[in-house]
Tab-separated table of C-alpha atoms in Angstrom:
chain	number	residue	atom	x	y	z
F	1	MET	CA	78.830	-20.058	9.716
F	2	ASN	CA	78.544	-23.754	10.316
F	3	GLU	CA	81.574	-23.406	12.492
F	4	ALA	CA	79.890	-20.727	14.536
F	5	ARG	CA	76.935	-23.017	15.035
F	6	ASP	CA	79.166	-25.766	16.078
F	7	LEU	CA	80.809	-23.480	18.524
F	8	MET	CA	77.487	-22.574	20.182
F	9	SER	CA	76.866	-24.448	23.228
F	10	GLU	CA	73.819	-26.562	23.640
F	11	ASP	CA	72.430	-24.179	26.186
F	12	GLU	CA	72.674	-21.358	23.738
F	13	ARG	CA	70.918	-23.431	21.096
F	14	ALA	CA	68.137	-24.333	23.500
F	15	LEU	CA	67.787	-20.706	24.469
F	16	GLU	CA	67.649	-19.663	20.809
F	17	ASN	CA	65.014	-22.344	20.068
F	18	ARG	CA	62.935	-21.188	23.011
F	19	ALA	CA	63.181	-17.593	21.815
F	20	ARG	CA	62.069	-18.626	18.313
F	21	ARG	CA	59.187	-20.645	19.732
F	22	ALA	CA	58.157	-17.749	21.956
F	23	THR	CA	58.323	-15.387	18.991
F	24	LEU	CA	56.277	-17.789	16.843
F	25	LEU	CA	53.771	-18.323	19.667
F	26	SER	CA	53.489	-14.566	20.150
F	27	LEU	CA	52.945	-14.059	16.437
F	28	ALA	CA	50.374	-16.870	16.376
F	29	ALA	CA	48.617	-15.363	19.405
F	30	VAL	CA	48.555	-11.916	17.789
F	31	ALA	CA	47.245	-13.437	14.535
F	32	ALA	CA	44.564	-15.396	16.462
F	33	VAL	CA	43.493	-12.280	18.361
F	34	ALA	CA	43.365	-10.281	15.078
F	35	LEU	CA	41.324	-13.042	13.453
F	36	LEU	CA	39.012	-13.161	16.484
F	37	LEU	CA	38.570	-9.374	16.363
F	38	ALA	CA	37.823	-9.477	12.609
F	39	VAL	CA	35.220	-12.213	13.116
F	40	ALA	CA	33.685	-10.302	16.056
F	41	ALA	CA	33.556	-7.106	13.964
F	42	PHE	CA	31.950	-8.966	11.060
F	43	VAL	CA	29.326	-10.556	13.377
F	44	MET	CA	28.619	-7.182	14.978
F	45	VAL	CA	28.180	-5.493	11.608
F	46	GLN	CA	25.816	-8.275	10.472
F	47	ARG	CA	23.754	-7.983	13.648
F	48	GLU	CA	23.565	-4.208	13.241
F	49	ARG	CA	22.396	-4.635	9.639
F	50	GLU	CA	19.751	-7.132	10.732
F	51	ARG	CA	18.630	-4.779	13.514
F	52	GLU	CA	18.350	-1.894	11.046
F	53	LEU	CA	16.485	-4.108	8.582
F	54	VAL	CA	13.995	-5.117	11.270
F	55	GLY	CA	13.628	-1.449	12.227
F	56	TRP	CA	12.852	-0.514	8.630
F	57	GLN	CA	10.433	-3.419	8.317
F	58	VAL	CA	8.588	-2.229	11.400
F	59	ARG	CA	8.457	1.370	10.149
F	60	LEU	CA	7.287	0.358	6.690
F	61	GLY	CA	4.736	-2.006	8.244
F	62	LEU	CA	3.331	0.867	10.303
F	63	VAL	CA	3.155	3.098	7.242
F	64	ALA	CA	1.483	0.353	5.192
F	65	ASP	CA	-1.023	-0.337	7.975
F	66	SER	CA	-1.902	3.329	8.312
F	67	ARG	CA	-2.306	3.675	4.529
F	68	ALA	CA	-4.496	0.552	4.408
F	69	LEU	CA	-6.603	1.962	7.237
F	70	ASP	CA	-6.951	5.279	5.369
F	71	VAL	CA	-7.951	3.505	2.154
F	72	GLY	CA	-10.504	1.428	4.089
F	73	ARG	CA	-11.955	4.582	5.632
F	74	TRP	CA	-12.073	6.286	2.226
F	75	VAL	CA	-13.888	3.304	0.659
F	76	GLU	CA	-16.314	3.150	3.603
F	77	ALA	CA	-16.982	6.894	3.239
F	78	ARG	CA	-17.757	6.392	-0.482
F	79	PHE	CA	-20.173	3.551	0.386
F	80	ALA	CA	-21.775	5.719	3.094
F	81	VAL	CA	-22.508	8.407	0.494
F	82	LEU	CA	-23.972	5.828	-1.892
F	83	ARG	CA	-26.034	4.258	0.930
F	84	GLY	CA	-27.320	7.728	1.790
F	85	ILE	CA	-28.577	8.211	-1.757
F	86	ALA	CA	-30.060	4.708	-1.917
F	87	GLN	CA	-31.843	5.126	1.431
F	88	ASN	CA	-33.170	8.587	0.664
F	89	ALA	CA	-36.975	8.241	0.854
F	90	SER	CA	-37.538	10.984	-1.726
F	91	VAL	CA	-35.222	9.258	-4.199
F	92	GLN	CA	-36.922	5.911	-3.565
F	93	LEU	CA	-40.392	7.405	-4.146
F	94	SER	CA	-39.286	9.361	-7.197
F	95	VAL	CA	-37.533	6.347	-8.772
F	96	THR	CA	-40.516	4.106	-8.051
F	97	ASN	CA	-42.850	6.602	-9.717
F	98	LEU	CA	-40.517	6.917	-12.707
F	99	GLU	CA	-40.263	3.107	-13.071
F	100	LEU	CA	-44.015	2.631	-12.772
F	101	GLY	CA	-44.716	5.524	-15.090
F	102	THR	CA	-47.051	7.002	-12.510
F	103	PRO	CA	-47.942	10.566	-13.388
F	104	SER	CA	-46.643	12.890	-10.749
F	105	ALA	CA	-48.478	15.828	-9.251
F	106	ASP	CA	-45.141	17.619	-9.235
F	107	ALA	CA	-43.618	17.957	-12.725
F	108	VAL	CA	-40.153	18.409	-11.262
F	109	GLU	CA	-40.148	15.039	-9.475
F	110	GLY	CA	-38.233	13.368	-12.290
F	111	GLN	CA	-35.483	15.968	-11.960
F	112	TYR	CA	-34.991	15.409	-8.215
F	113	PRO	CA	-32.819	12.265	-8.494
F	114	ARG	CA	-30.609	13.854	-11.125
F	115	ASN	CA	-30.241	17.101	-9.151
F	116	LEU	CA	-29.385	15.104	-6.032
F	117	LEU	CA	-26.809	13.051	-7.954
F	118	ASP	CA	-25.282	16.196	-9.445
F	119	ALA	CA	-24.993	17.946	-6.066
F	120	THR	CA	-23.674	14.824	-4.325
F	121	ALA	CA	-21.132	14.119	-7.072
F	122	MET	CA	-19.780	17.669	-6.881
F	123	ARG	CA	-19.756	17.749	-3.063
F	124	GLU	CA	-18.292	14.279	-2.459
F	125	GLY	CA	-15.711	14.157	-5.261
F	126	PHE	CA	-17.379	11.665	-7.595
F	127	LEU	CA	-16.562	13.829	-10.613
F	128	ALA	CA	-13.205	13.745	-12.366
F	129	GLN	CA	-10.948	16.771	-11.901
F	130	GLY	CA	-12.120	19.560	-14.138
F	131	GLN	CA	-15.472	17.845	-14.731
F	132	THR	CA	-18.531	19.776	-13.566
F	133	ALA	CA	-22.185	18.937	-13.364
F	134	VAL	CA	-23.078	22.204	-15.114
F	135	ASP	CA	-24.458	21.750	-18.603
F	136	ALA	CA	-22.397	23.754	-21.099
F	137	ASN	CA	-21.421	23.650	-24.741
F	138	VAL	CA	-18.643	21.179	-23.891
F	139	ALA	CA	-18.881	17.488	-24.679
F	140	PRO	CA	-18.711	15.374	-21.483
F	141	THR	CA	-15.496	13.436	-21.002
F	142	GLY	CA	-17.160	10.298	-19.662
F	143	GLU	CA	-14.614	9.557	-16.927
F	144	SER	CA	-16.641	9.361	-13.741
F	145	GLY	CA	-19.901	10.193	-12.080
F	146	LEU	CA	-22.929	8.797	-10.264
F	147	ALA	CA	-25.939	7.013	-11.712
F	148	LEU	CA	-29.161	5.412	-10.506
F	149	ILE	CA	-30.008	2.213	-12.376
F	150	ASP	CA	-33.111	0.057	-12.316
F	151	ALA	CA	-33.390	-3.682	-11.690
F	152	GLN	CA	-32.654	-4.362	-15.381
F	153	LEU	CA	-29.466	-2.303	-15.038
F	154	ARG	CA	-30.793	0.564	-17.199
F	155	PRO	CA	-29.911	4.109	-16.144
F	156	ILE	CA	-32.686	6.129	-14.502
F	157	ALA	CA	-30.666	9.223	-13.728
F	158	ALA	CA	-26.965	10.060	-14.017
F	159	THR	CA	-24.537	12.910	-13.651
F	160	PRO	CA	-23.311	14.550	-16.857
F	161	GLY	CA	-20.267	12.754	-18.194
F	162	MET	CA	-21.138	9.445	-16.597
F	163	PRO	CA	-19.389	6.890	-18.815
F	164	LEU	CA	-21.130	3.890	-20.358
F	165	PRO	CA	-21.106	1.158	-17.754
F	166	PRO	CA	-18.336	-1.411	-18.270
F	167	PRO	CA	-19.042	-5.083	-17.503
F	168	GLU	CA	-17.315	-4.711	-14.106
F	169	LEU	CA	-19.801	-2.015	-13.125
F	170	LEU	CA	-22.720	-4.182	-14.135
F	171	ALA	CA	-21.319	-7.055	-12.038
F	172	ALA	CA	-20.996	-4.694	-9.047
F	173	ALA	CA	-24.597	-3.531	-9.641
F	174	ARG	CA	-25.787	-7.160	-9.630
F	175	GLU	CA	-24.012	-7.630	-6.290
F	176	SER	CA	-25.749	-4.537	-4.957
F	177	ALA	CA	-29.117	-5.774	-6.220
F	178	ALA	CA	-28.494	-8.971	-4.241
F	179	GLY	CA	-28.154	-6.870	-1.081
F	180	ARG	CA	-24.326	-6.822	-0.888
F	181	PRO	CA	-22.194	-3.741	-1.458
F	182	GLY	CA	-20.661	-3.937	-4.922
F	183	LEU	CA	-17.177	-2.708	-5.620
F	184	MET	CA	-15.238	-2.687	-8.857
F	185	ASP	CA	-11.516	-2.254	-9.371
F	186	LEU	CA	-10.324	1.271	-9.921
F	187	ALA	CA	-8.577	2.134	-13.157
F	188	ILE	CA	-5.865	4.708	-12.564
């Protein structure tokens, strides 16, 4: 074999070296193009993932904003109902008479705030599911309800099943007595 190499002319050797170099350069070019395509594909996949992530973030942000708006509207609707009771002139007069102990010409006047609270609680959803304002031979569950309280935070009138006020409720009542709407955390 060495003899065959020796017999090759220099031109043949140069031609063979050029062919090898061309083959190696072609292989290197193919490898570089493949590497470039792999990097481009990886970058494209990453960009597509980022684009999808941003799309999901936008969608979830819209859903969260709409839910927050709905919760805000629901809370405002609850406060509107409570403001309606608090601003009711008949309730104000009746509660004032009850607090002062003024004898009323109408014997039913003391029942008006409670009847109003019962009707409002049933109509506006302030009673727990399955809880009714109808007196029956069933012990109240004490989960929810409406109550009118005086300046010393004593109940004046309440719906049946109204639970004993927790400290959070009393703090919210103090806020309300100071002229600000009081809100306590919901326990679910």
